[in-house]
Amino acid sequence: MSPGDPAEGSVAVTGRSSAAAAPRQVVLVVDFGAQYAQLIARRVRELQVYSEIVSHEISAAEVKERQPAAIILSGGPASVHVDHAPRLDPQIFELGIPILGICYGAQLIAQQLGGTVGRNSQGEYGRTVLTVEPGCSSSLLGPDAPPAQTVWMSHFDGITVVPEGFVGCGSSPNAPIALLENDQRRIWGVQYHPEVGHTPNGMALLDRFLHDLAGCQPSWTMGSIIETSVEAIRARVGDGRAICGLSGGVDSSVAAALVHRAIGHRLTCVYVDTGLMRLGESEQVVETFQRHQGIELIHVRAGDRFLERLAGVTEPEDKRKTIGELFIRVFEEASGGIEDAEFLVQGTLYPDVIESGTADAAKIKSHHNVGGLPEDLEFELVEPLRNLFKDEVRKVGSQLGLPDEIVWRQPFPGPGLGVRIIGEVTEEKVAVLQQADAIVRAEIVAAGLEREIWQAFAVLADIKTVGVMGDERTYAHPIIIRAVTSDDAMTADWARLPYDLLETMSNRIINEVAGVNRVAYDITSKPPGTIEWE
Ligand code: XMP
């Protein structure tokens, strides 16, 4: 639980069960270290089939136990020829489960089943043309496939001889066998990447494999996600009580709405209002959850306590720790009053689950301490979003009636405006920053850029500059506008906002926000900068 979006706190739990939605029919995406394994899994779900990513070390016995409707072997960075190249348990090919190999996955099928994978004289990266062999009716492409189509490749090795019983149905300039098919054994392979947007017919191929060849049902729909989640939560919580720390971010909000759908008034949400939220944000959280969703909500107005504690604190890490520690204290005080609550709801997502254990080695900022909960809280965990990707979480949120402002809310750090006010945090500075920030965000929305920009916000610098307004000398604070594009916040680029938009923001901030006489735009990418200023 964390009052900010991507980072989750570290909570030790007494029981490890997730209460997450998982229907009976599953497609296993076997990960060979591909950068695209998650994308493949998401594409499968877009085609309304539930998918999970599993390690290539999975055994045939484990696969048999899971009874997947199909298996997709991902690409990967290795060559099948190197020592210790990841391989698939050969017995998996004998289970009769439909298999599609992509890139490295296709090469592995060829090599493990008796074909040959050669080292090409030249790799093939980017767009190329797949040509279907004359007279070959490809099951994988289907009867209506054009004789030639654009596909996206990224490989060096290539299949040169197909295993016995297979046919090579298509080629590209540097992949003599780009389509590998064995209808009888229901094993197919493609050298190219159908999961990427640069392969225009890629989704059609995945659709064909899943629905026509493997016989998967289109059962992973919003309705079924909500229904199976609700069932799983009820089974886990029984007659118990749960609490949920709401941050206003999409993950904790959707988790709370789902759990409320499952157990109603036996869920209590705690919203710790640090006073460091954006303009109108706390009111919106209360309005949405208490009034619209009818969720029992404890709104702890702790702004004064946070300001008091932050007096004189200027060093960024001290600030983060101060805010984080007080947050825990306040949360504990509030949740202690909820009798018999034994479950804690957390908004952990599927990518967090896949990536856990591979956290960054170097600590740049103490994110995970801020807004996280301590190790010794005695709760059982309920994580209803544990199997969902972010786009699915947003859809579930909309379906459950949460407003766009929450479902599409940009990430917001746990310590809130505290790390966007450089130097000491005071009530006056919070008010100035809230107003300037509201203008930046409103103008981004008005320009229709809200969903393109990862984060856009204002920072209040701890310096004063000289200006002139109406023939008068001014000496006031500058506001810095920060807007970045990113996929995951690990790296980011400064957004190329139109000059007109920057001009409107600047004019509005100077004219409407007292105490500001200058506006600057931050043009630092990450790295070397971080997204937040502290
Ligand atoms: P940085 O500044 O490290 O931020 O580039 C990366 C992403 O994380 C968000 N952020 C936080 N989220 N608690 C959070 O939940 C935190 O303490 C925290 N600090 C930064 C930041 O907004 C960006 O999206």
Coordinates of C-alpha atoms and ligand atoms in Angstrom, one line a residue:
M1 CA 0.0 0.0 0.0
S2 CA 1.5 3.3 -0.9
P3 CA 0.2 6.8 -1.4
G4 CA 1.7 7.0 -4.8
D5 CA 1.5 4.9 -7.8
P6 CA 4.3 2.7 -8.9
A7 CA 6.1 2.0 -5.7
E8 CA 4.7 -0.5 -3.3
G9 CA 5.5 -0.7 0.4
S10 CA 7.2 -3.7 2.0
V11 CA 4.7 -5.5 4.1
A12 CA 5.4 -8.8 5.8
V13 CA 2.3 -10.9 5.8
T14 CA 1.2 -13.8 7.9
G15 CA -0.4 -15.7 5.0
R16 CA 0.4 -15.7 1.3
S17 CA -2.6 -16.0 -0.8
S18 CA -3.6 -13.5 -3.4
A19 CA -7.3 -13.6 -4.0
A20 CA -6.7 -12.7 -7.6
A21 CA -8.8 -13.5 -10.7
A22 CA -7.7 -16.5 -12.7
P23 CA -10.1 -18.4 -14.9
R24 CA -9.8 -22.1 -15.7
Q25 CA -8.5 -21.7 -19.3
V26 CA -4.9 -20.5 -19.4
V27 CA -2.3 -20.0 -22.1
L28 CA 1.3 -20.3 -20.8
V29 CA 3.8 -17.9 -22.2
V30 CA 7.2 -19.5 -21.6
D31 CA 9.8 -16.8 -21.1
F32 CA 13.2 -17.3 -22.7
G33 CA 14.4 -13.9 -21.5
A34 CA 12.6 -12.0 -24.1
Q35 CA 12.0 -8.3 -23.8
Y36 CA 8.6 -9.1 -25.3
A37 CA 7.3 -11.8 -23.0
Q38 CA 5.0 -9.4 -21.2
L39 CA 3.8 -8.0 -24.5
I40 CA 2.9 -11.5 -25.8
A41 CA 1.0 -12.2 -22.6
R42 CA -0.9 -8.9 -22.9
R43 CA -1.7 -9.6 -26.6
V44 CA -3.1 -12.9 -25.7
R45 CA -5.3 -11.3 -23.1
E46 CA -6.4 -8.6 -25.6
L47 CA -7.7 -11.6 -27.6
Q48 CA -9.7 -12.5 -24.5
V49 CA -7.7 -15.5 -23.4
Y50 CA -6.1 -15.5 -20.0
S51 CA -2.3 -15.9 -20.1
E52 CA 0.5 -16.2 -17.6
I53 CA 4.2 -15.9 -18.0
V54 CA 6.2 -18.9 -16.7
S55 CA 10.0 -19.6 -16.6
H56 CA 11.5 -21.8 -19.3
E57 CA 12.6 -24.1 -16.5
I58 CA 9.0 -25.3 -16.2
S59 CA 8.8 -29.1 -16.3
A60 CA 6.5 -31.2 -18.4
A61 CA 4.9 -32.5 -15.1
E62 CA 4.1 -28.9 -14.0
V63 CA 2.7 -28.0 -17.4
K64 CA 0.5 -31.1 -17.3
E65 CA -0.8 -30.1 -13.9
R66 CA -1.7 -26.6 -15.2
Q67 CA -3.4 -28.1 -18.2
P68 CA -2.9 -25.0 -20.4
A69 CA -5.1 -24.6 -23.5
A70 CA -1.9 -23.6 -25.4
I71 CA 1.7 -22.7 -25.0
I72 CA 3.6 -19.9 -26.5
L73 CA 7.4 -19.9 -26.5
S74 CA 8.8 -16.4 -26.4
G75 CA 11.8 -15.0 -28.2
G76 CA 15.1 -14.5 -26.3
P77 CA 18.5 -13.0 -26.5
A78 CA 20.5 -16.3 -26.6
S79 CA 21.6 -18.4 -29.6
V80 CA 20.5 -22.0 -29.5
H81 CA 24.1 -22.9 -30.1
V82 CA 25.7 -21.4 -27.0
D83 CA 26.5 -23.5 -23.9
H84 CA 23.7 -23.4 -21.4
A85 CA 21.2 -21.9 -23.9
P86 CA 17.8 -22.1 -22.3
R87 CA 15.8 -25.1 -23.6
L88 CA 12.4 -26.5 -23.0
D89 CA 11.8 -29.8 -21.2
P90 CA 11.5 -32.0 -24.3
Q91 CA 8.6 -33.9 -22.8
I92 CA 6.5 -30.8 -23.1
F93 CA 6.5 -31.3 -26.9
E94 CA 4.9 -34.7 -26.3
L95 CA 1.9 -33.5 -24.3
G96 CA -0.3 -32.8 -27.3
I97 CA -0.8 -29.2 -26.2
P98 CA -0.8 -26.7 -29.1
I99 CA 2.5 -24.8 -29.2
L100 CA 3.5 -21.6 -31.0
G101 CA 7.2 -20.7 -31.0
I102 CA 8.2 -17.1 -31.6
C103 CA 11.7 -16.2 -32.9
Y104 CA 14.0 -18.0 -30.4
G105 CA 11.0 -20.2 -29.5
A106 CA 10.6 -21.3 -33.2
Q107 CA 14.4 -22.0 -33.5
L108 CA 14.2 -24.1 -30.3
I109 CA 11.3 -26.1 -31.8
A110 CA 13.4 -26.7 -34.9
Q111 CA 16.5 -27.6 -33.0
Q112 CA 15.0 -29.8 -30.2
L113 CA 12.8 -31.8 -32.6
G114 CA 15.6 -32.7 -35.0
G115 CA 15.9 -29.8 -37.5
T116 CA 18.8 -27.4 -37.9
V117 CA 19.4 -23.8 -36.9
G118 CA 22.2 -22.1 -38.8
R119 CA 24.2 -19.0 -38.2
N120 CA 23.2 -16.5 -40.9
S121 CA 25.8 -14.5 -42.6
Q122 CA 23.7 -11.5 -41.7
G123 CA 21.0 -10.8 -39.1
E124 CA 17.7 -9.4 -39.9
Y125 CA 16.4 -6.5 -37.7
G126 CA 13.3 -4.4 -38.3
R127 CA 10.7 -4.5 -41.1
T128 CA 11.0 -7.2 -43.8
V129 CA 8.7 -9.1 -46.1
L130 CA 7.4 -12.6 -45.4
T131 CA 6.7 -14.5 -48.6
V132 CA 4.5 -17.6 -48.4
E133 CA 5.9 -20.5 -50.4
P134 CA 4.0 -21.0 -53.6
G135 CA 1.5 -23.9 -53.3
C136 CA 1.8 -24.0 -49.5
S137 CA -1.4 -23.5 -47.6
S138 CA -0.3 -22.2 -44.2
S139 CA -2.5 -23.3 -41.4
L140 CA -1.0 -20.6 -39.2
L141 CA -1.7 -17.7 -41.6
G142 CA -5.1 -19.1 -42.5
P143 CA -6.8 -19.4 -45.9
D144 CA -7.0 -15.6 -46.6
A145 CA -3.4 -14.7 -46.0
P146 CA -1.8 -12.6 -48.7
P147 CA 1.2 -14.2 -50.5
A148 CA 3.5 -11.5 -49.1
Q149 CA 3.2 -9.4 -46.0
T150 CA 5.3 -7.0 -43.9
V151 CA 6.6 -8.5 -40.6
W152 CA 9.0 -7.4 -38.0
M153 CA 12.2 -9.4 -37.3
S154 CA 14.9 -9.4 -34.8
H155 CA 17.2 -12.4 -35.2
F156 CA 20.7 -13.5 -36.2
D157 CA 20.4 -17.3 -36.3
G158 CA 17.8 -18.9 -38.6
I159 CA 16.1 -22.2 -39.1
T160 CA 17.7 -23.9 -42.2
V161 CA 16.3 -27.5 -42.0
V162 CA 12.8 -28.3 -40.6
P163 CA 12.4 -31.3 -38.3
E164 CA 10.7 -34.4 -39.7
G165 CA 7.0 -34.0 -40.1
F166 CA 7.2 -30.2 -40.3
V167 CA 6.8 -28.0 -43.4
G168 CA 8.5 -24.6 -43.9
C169 CA 5.8 -22.5 -45.4
G170 CA 7.3 -19.0 -45.6
S171 CA 10.6 -17.2 -45.9
S172 CA 12.1 -13.7 -45.7
P173 CA 15.3 -12.4 -47.3
N174 CA 17.4 -13.5 -44.4
A175 CA 15.3 -16.3 -42.9
P176 CA 15.0 -19.2 -45.3
I177 CA 12.3 -20.8 -43.0
A178 CA 10.2 -18.1 -41.3
L179 CA 7.1 -20.2 -40.9
L180 CA 7.3 -23.7 -39.4
E181 CA 4.3 -25.9 -39.2
N182 CA 3.2 -29.3 -38.1
D183 CA -0.6 -29.5 -38.1
Q184 CA -0.7 -33.1 -36.9
R185 CA 1.4 -32.5 -33.8
R186 CA -0.2 -29.0 -33.4
I187 CA 3.2 -27.3 -33.2
W188 CA 4.0 -24.1 -35.1
G189 CA 6.7 -21.5 -35.2
V190 CA 7.3 -18.0 -36.6
Q191 CA 10.7 -16.4 -37.0
Y192 CA 9.1 -12.9 -36.8
H193 CA 7.4 -11.1 -34.0
P194 CA 3.6 -11.1 -34.3
E195 CA 3.2 -9.4 -30.9
V196 CA 4.7 -6.1 -32.0
G197 CA 2.7 -3.3 -33.6
H198 CA 5.2 -3.2 -36.5
T199 CA 3.8 -6.6 -37.8
P200 CA 0.5 -5.4 -39.2
N201 CA -1.1 -8.9 -39.3
G202 CA 0.5 -10.0 -36.1
M203 CA -2.7 -10.0 -34.0
A204 CA -4.5 -11.9 -36.8
L205 CA -1.9 -14.6 -36.5
L206 CA -2.2 -14.8 -32.7
D207 CA -5.9 -14.8 -33.1
R208 CA -5.8 -17.7 -35.6
F209 CA -3.4 -19.7 -33.3
L210 CA -5.4 -19.2 -30.2
H211 CA -9.0 -19.4 -31.4
D212 CA -8.9 -21.5 -34.6
L213 CA -5.9 -23.8 -34.1
A214 CA -5.8 -24.2 -30.3
G215 CA -9.5 -23.9 -29.7
C216 CA -9.3 -21.3 -26.9
Q217 CA -12.5 -19.7 -25.8
P218 CA -12.8 -15.9 -25.6
S219 CA -13.4 -16.0 -21.9
W220 CA -11.2 -13.3 -20.5
T221 CA -13.6 -10.4 -20.6
M222 CA -14.1 -7.5 -18.1
G223 CA -17.2 -9.3 -16.8
S224 CA -15.3 -12.5 -16.2
I225 CA -12.3 -10.7 -14.6
I226 CA -14.6 -8.9 -12.1
E227 CA -16.7 -12.0 -11.4
T228 CA -13.7 -14.3 -10.8
S229 CA -12.0 -11.6 -8.7
V230 CA -15.0 -11.2 -6.5
E231 CA -15.3 -15.0 -6.0
A232 CA -11.6 -15.2 -5.1
I233 CA -11.8 -12.4 -2.7
R234 CA -14.9 -13.9 -1.0
A235 CA -13.2 -17.2 -0.7
R236 CA -10.2 -15.6 0.8
V237 CA -11.7 -13.2 3.3
G238 CA -14.8 -15.3 4.3
D239 CA -16.6 -13.5 7.1
G240 CA -13.5 -11.5 8.0
R241 CA -12.9 -7.7 7.8
A242 CA -10.4 -6.0 5.5
I243 CA -8.7 -2.6 5.5
C244 CA -7.2 -0.8 2.6
G245 CA -4.9 2.2 2.5
L246 CA -6.2 4.4 -0.3
S247 CA -3.8 6.7 -1.9
G248 CA -6.0 8.1 -4.7
G249 CA -3.9 6.3 -7.3
V250 CA -5.4 3.8 -9.7
D251 CA -4.0 0.6 -8.2
S252 CA -5.2 1.0 -4.6
S253 CA -8.5 2.6 -5.9
V254 CA -9.4 -0.3 -8.2
A255 CA -8.3 -2.9 -5.5
A256 CA -10.6 -1.2 -3.0
A257 CA -13.5 -1.0 -5.4
L258 CA -13.2 -4.7 -6.2
V259 CA -12.9 -5.8 -2.6
H260 CA -15.9 -3.6 -1.8
R261 CA -17.9 -5.3 -4.5
A262 CA -17.0 -8.6 -2.9
I263 CA -17.4 -8.0 0.8
G264 CA -19.3 -4.6 1.1
H265 CA -19.2 -2.9 4.4
R266 CA -16.7 -5.4 5.8
L267 CA -14.1 -3.3 4.0
T268 CA -12.9 -0.1 5.5
C269 CA -10.5 2.2 3.6
V270 CA -8.1 4.5 5.3
Y271 CA -7.1 7.7 3.5
V272 CA -4.2 9.4 5.1
D273 CA -4.4 13.0 4.0
T274 CA -0.8 14.3 4.4
G275 CA -1.8 17.8 3.3
L276 CA 0.8 17.3 0.6
M277 CA -1.7 16.2 -2.1
R278 CA -2.6 18.1 -5.2
L279 CA -5.3 20.7 -5.4
G280 CA -8.7 19.1 -4.9
E281 CA -7.3 15.6 -4.8
S282 CA -8.4 14.7 -1.2
E283 CA -11.9 16.0 -1.8
Q284 CA -12.1 13.9 -4.9
V285 CA -11.0 10.7 -3.1
V286 CA -13.6 11.2 -0.4
E287 CA -16.3 12.1 -2.9
T288 CA -15.6 9.1 -5.1
F289 CA -15.2 6.5 -2.4
Q290 CA -17.5 7.6 0.3
R291 CA -20.4 9.2 -1.6
H292 CA -20.3 7.4 -5.0
Q293 CA -19.0 4.0 -4.2
G294 CA -20.5 3.9 -0.7
I295 CA -17.3 2.6 0.8
E296 CA -16.6 3.0 4.5
L297 CA -13.8 5.5 4.5
I298 CA -11.7 6.9 7.3
H299 CA -10.4 10.3 6.1
V300 CA -7.5 11.2 8.4
R301 CA -6.7 14.9 8.1
A302 CA -3.1 14.9 9.2
G303 CA -1.8 17.9 7.2
D304 CA -0.9 19.9 10.4
R305 CA 1.0 17.0 11.9
F306 CA 3.0 16.6 8.7
L307 CA 3.8 20.3 8.5
E308 CA 4.8 20.4 12.1
R309 CA 7.1 17.4 11.7
L310 CA 8.6 18.9 8.5
A311 CA 9.5 22.2 10.0
G312 CA 13.2 22.9 9.4
V313 CA 13.7 19.7 7.4
T314 CA 15.4 20.4 4.0
E315 CA 17.5 17.5 3.1
P316 CA 15.6 15.3 0.5
E317 CA 16.2 11.9 2.2
D318 CA 15.4 13.3 5.6
K319 CA 12.2 14.7 4.2
R320 CA 11.2 11.4 2.7
K321 CA 11.9 9.5 5.9
T322 CA 10.1 12.1 8.0
I323 CA 7.0 11.8 5.8
G324 CA 7.2 8.0 5.5
E325 CA 7.5 7.4 9.3
L326 CA 4.7 9.8 10.2
F327 CA 2.6 8.2 7.5
I328 CA 3.0 4.8 9.1
R329 CA 2.2 6.2 12.5
V330 CA -1.0 7.8 11.3
F331 CA -2.1 4.8 9.4
E332 CA -1.5 2.5 12.4
E333 CA -3.5 4.8 14.6
A334 CA -6.4 4.9 12.2
S335 CA -6.4 1.2 11.4
G336 CA -6.0 0.2 15.1
G337 CA -9.5 1.5 15.6
I338 CA -10.9 -1.0 13.1
E339 CA -11.7 -4.0 15.2
D340 CA -11.0 -7.5 14.0
A341 CA -9.5 -6.4 10.7
E342 CA -7.2 -9.3 9.7
F343 CA -6.8 -8.6 6.0
L344 CA -4.9 -5.8 4.3
V345 CA -5.8 -5.0 0.7
Q346 CA -2.8 -4.1 -1.6
G347 CA -2.8 -3.0 -5.2
T348 CA 0.1 -5.2 -6.4
L349 CA 0.0 -5.7 -10.2
Y350 CA 1.1 -8.6 -12.4
P351 CA 4.3 -6.8 -13.6
D352 CA 5.3 -6.3 -10.0
V353 CA 4.9 -10.0 -9.4
I354 CA 6.9 -11.0 -12.5
E355 CA 9.7 -8.5 -11.7
S356 CA 9.9 -9.1 -8.0
G357 CA 13.4 -10.2 -7.1
T358 CA 15.0 -8.2 -9.9
A359 CA 14.8 -4.8 -8.1
D360 CA 17.5 -2.2 -8.9
A361 CA 20.6 -2.8 -7.0
A362 CA 21.5 0.9 -6.4
K363 CA 19.2 2.9 -4.2
I364 CA 18.7 6.3 -5.8
K365 CA 15.8 7.4 -3.5
S366 CA 14.1 5.6 -0.7
H367 CA 10.8 5.2 -2.6
H368 CA 9.9 2.0 -0.9
N369 CA 10.1 3.4 2.5
V370 CA 7.8 6.2 1.8
G371 CA 4.2 5.3 2.1
G372 CA 5.0 1.7 2.7
L373 CA 4.1 -0.2 5.8
P374 CA 6.5 -1.7 8.3
E375 CA 7.5 -5.4 8.4
D376 CA 5.7 -6.3 11.6
L377 CA 2.1 -5.5 10.8
E378 CA 0.1 -8.6 11.4
F379 CA -2.2 -8.8 8.4
E380 CA -3.1 -11.4 5.8
L381 CA -2.7 -9.9 2.4
V382 CA -5.4 -9.6 -0.2
E383 CA -4.0 -8.7 -3.7
P384 CA -6.9 -8.8 -6.1
L385 CA -4.9 -7.2 -9.0
R386 CA -2.0 -9.6 -8.7
N387 CA -2.8 -11.2 -12.1
L388 CA -3.6 -8.0 -14.0
F389 CA -1.7 -5.7 -16.2
K390 CA -2.1 -1.9 -15.8
D391 CA -4.4 -1.5 -18.8
E392 CA -6.7 -4.3 -17.5
V393 CA -6.7 -2.6 -14.1
R394 CA -7.9 0.7 -15.7
K395 CA -10.6 -1.1 -17.6
V396 CA -11.8 -2.9 -14.4
G397 CA -11.8 0.5 -12.6
S398 CA -13.9 2.1 -15.3
Q399 CA -16.3 -0.8 -15.3
L400 CA -16.7 -0.5 -11.5
G401 CA -17.7 3.1 -12.0
L402 CA -14.5 4.9 -10.9
P403 CA -14.1 8.3 -12.6
D404 CA -11.5 8.9 -15.4
E405 CA -9.5 11.2 -13.0
I406 CA -8.7 8.2 -10.8
V407 CA -8.5 5.5 -13.5
W408 CA -6.2 7.6 -15.6
R409 CA -4.4 9.4 -12.8
Q410 CA -0.7 10.0 -13.5
P411 CA 1.7 8.5 -11.0
F412 CA 2.2 10.6 -7.9
P413 CA 5.0 10.1 -5.4
G414 CA 4.2 8.9 -1.9
P415 CA 5.7 12.0 -0.2
G416 CA 3.5 14.1 -2.5
L417 CA 4.3 17.7 -3.0
G418 CA 6.9 17.4 -0.2
V419 CA 9.5 16.3 -2.8
R420 CA 8.4 19.0 -5.2
I421 CA 9.0 21.8 -2.8
I422 CA 12.7 22.3 -2.7
G423 CA 13.9 23.2 0.8
E424 CA 11.7 23.5 3.8
V425 CA 8.0 22.6 3.3
T426 CA 5.6 25.3 4.6
E427 CA 1.9 25.8 4.4
E428 CA 2.4 28.9 2.1
K429 CA 4.7 27.0 -0.2
V430 CA 2.2 24.1 -0.4
A431 CA -0.6 26.5 -1.4
V432 CA 1.6 28.2 -4.1
L433 CA 2.7 24.9 -5.6
Q434 CA -0.9 23.4 -5.5
Q435 CA -2.1 26.4 -7.6
A436 CA 0.7 26.3 -10.1
D437 CA 0.5 22.5 -10.4
A438 CA -3.3 22.7 -11.0
I439 CA -2.6 25.1 -13.9
V440 CA 0.0 22.8 -15.5
R441 CA -2.2 19.8 -15.3
A442 CA -5.3 21.6 -16.5
E443 CA -3.4 22.9 -19.6
I444 CA -2.1 19.4 -20.3
V445 CA -5.6 18.1 -20.2
A446 CA -6.9 21.0 -22.4
A447 CA -4.2 20.2 -25.0
G448 CA -5.4 16.6 -25.1
L449 CA -1.9 15.4 -24.0
E450 CA -2.8 13.8 -20.7
R451 CA -2.6 10.2 -21.8
E452 CA 0.6 10.8 -23.9
I453 CA 2.5 12.3 -21.1
W454 CA 3.7 10.1 -18.3
Q455 CA 3.8 12.9 -15.7
A456 CA 3.4 16.6 -15.9
F457 CA 3.7 18.8 -12.8
A458 CA 5.2 21.9 -11.2
V459 CA 8.1 22.2 -8.8
L460 CA 8.7 25.1 -6.4
A461 CA 12.3 26.1 -6.2
D462 CA 14.0 27.3 -3.1
I463 CA 15.4 30.5 -4.6
K464 CA 14.1 33.9 -5.5
T465 CA 14.7 35.8 -8.7
V466 CA 14.1 39.4 -9.7
G467 CA 11.4 40.4 -12.1
V468 CA 9.3 43.3 -13.1
M469 CA 5.5 43.4 -13.1
G470 CA 3.5 46.5 -13.8
D471 CA 6.6 48.7 -13.5
E472 CA 7.3 47.3 -10.1
R473 CA 10.3 45.2 -9.2
T474 CA 9.4 41.8 -7.9
Y475 CA 11.5 39.3 -6.0
A476 CA 9.8 36.0 -5.8
H477 CA 10.1 32.2 -6.4
P478 CA 10.3 30.5 -9.8
I479 CA 8.2 27.6 -10.7
I480 CA 9.7 24.8 -12.8
I481 CA 7.5 22.8 -15.1
R482 CA 8.4 19.2 -15.5
A483 CA 6.7 17.0 -18.1
V484 CA 8.1 13.6 -19.1
T485 CA 7.3 10.7 -21.4
S486 CA 8.1 7.2 -20.2
D487 CA 7.0 3.6 -20.3
D488 CA 7.9 2.6 -16.8
A489 CA 9.5 5.5 -15.0
M490 CA 12.9 3.7 -15.1
T491 CA 13.9 5.9 -17.9
A492 CA 12.2 9.1 -19.1
D493 CA 12.6 11.8 -21.7
W494 CA 11.5 15.4 -21.3
A495 CA 8.3 16.0 -23.2
R496 CA 8.5 18.2 -26.3
L497 CA 5.6 20.3 -25.3
P498 CA 4.4 22.9 -27.9
Y499 CA 5.8 26.4 -27.2
D500 CA 2.3 27.8 -27.3
L501 CA 1.3 25.4 -24.5
L502 CA 4.3 26.4 -22.4
E503 CA 3.6 30.0 -23.0
T504 CA 0.0 29.6 -21.8
M505 CA 1.1 27.7 -18.7
S506 CA 3.7 30.4 -18.0
N507 CA 1.3 33.3 -18.4
R508 CA -1.3 31.7 -16.3
I509 CA 1.0 30.8 -13.5
I510 CA 2.6 34.3 -13.3
N511 CA -0.8 36.0 -13.5
E512 CA -2.8 33.7 -11.3
V513 CA -0.4 32.5 -8.6
A514 CA 0.8 35.2 -6.1
G515 CA 4.4 34.7 -5.1
V516 CA 5.7 33.5 -8.4
N517 CA 7.4 35.7 -10.9
R518 CA 9.2 33.3 -13.3
V519 CA 8.6 30.0 -15.0
A520 CA 11.3 27.6 -16.3
Y521 CA 10.9 24.3 -18.2
D522 CA 13.0 21.3 -17.2
I523 CA 14.7 19.7 -20.2
T524 CA 16.5 16.9 -18.4
S525 CA 15.9 13.3 -19.3
K526 CA 16.2 10.3 -16.9
P527 CA 19.1 9.4 -16.6
P528 CA 20.9 11.7 -15.7
G529 CA 18.0 13.4 -13.9
T530 CA 15.3 11.7 -12.0
I531 CA 11.6 12.5 -12.7
E532 CA 11.0 14.1 -9.3
W533 CA 13.3 16.8 -8.2
E534 CA 14.0 15.3 -4.8
Ligands
XMP1 P1 12.2 9.2 -9.9 O1 12.1 10.6 -9.3 O2 13.0 8.3 -9.0 O3 10.7 8.6 -9.9 O4 12.6 9.2 -11.3 C1 10.3 7.5 -10.6 C2 8.8 7.4 -10.4 O5 8.4 7.1 -9.1 C3 7.6 8.1 -8.5 N1 8.0 8.2 -7.2 C4 7.4 7.7 -6.1 N2 6.4 6.9 -6.0 N3 6.6 6.7 -3.6 C5 6.0 6.4 -4.8 O6 5.0 5.7 -4.7 C6 7.7 7.5 -3.6 O7 8.3 7.8 -2.6 C7 8.1 8.0 -4.9 N4 9.2 8.8 -5.4 C8 9.1 8.9 -6.7 C9 7.8 9.3 -9.4 O8 6.7 10.2 -9.4 C10 8.0 8.7 -10.7 O9 6.8 8.3 -11.3

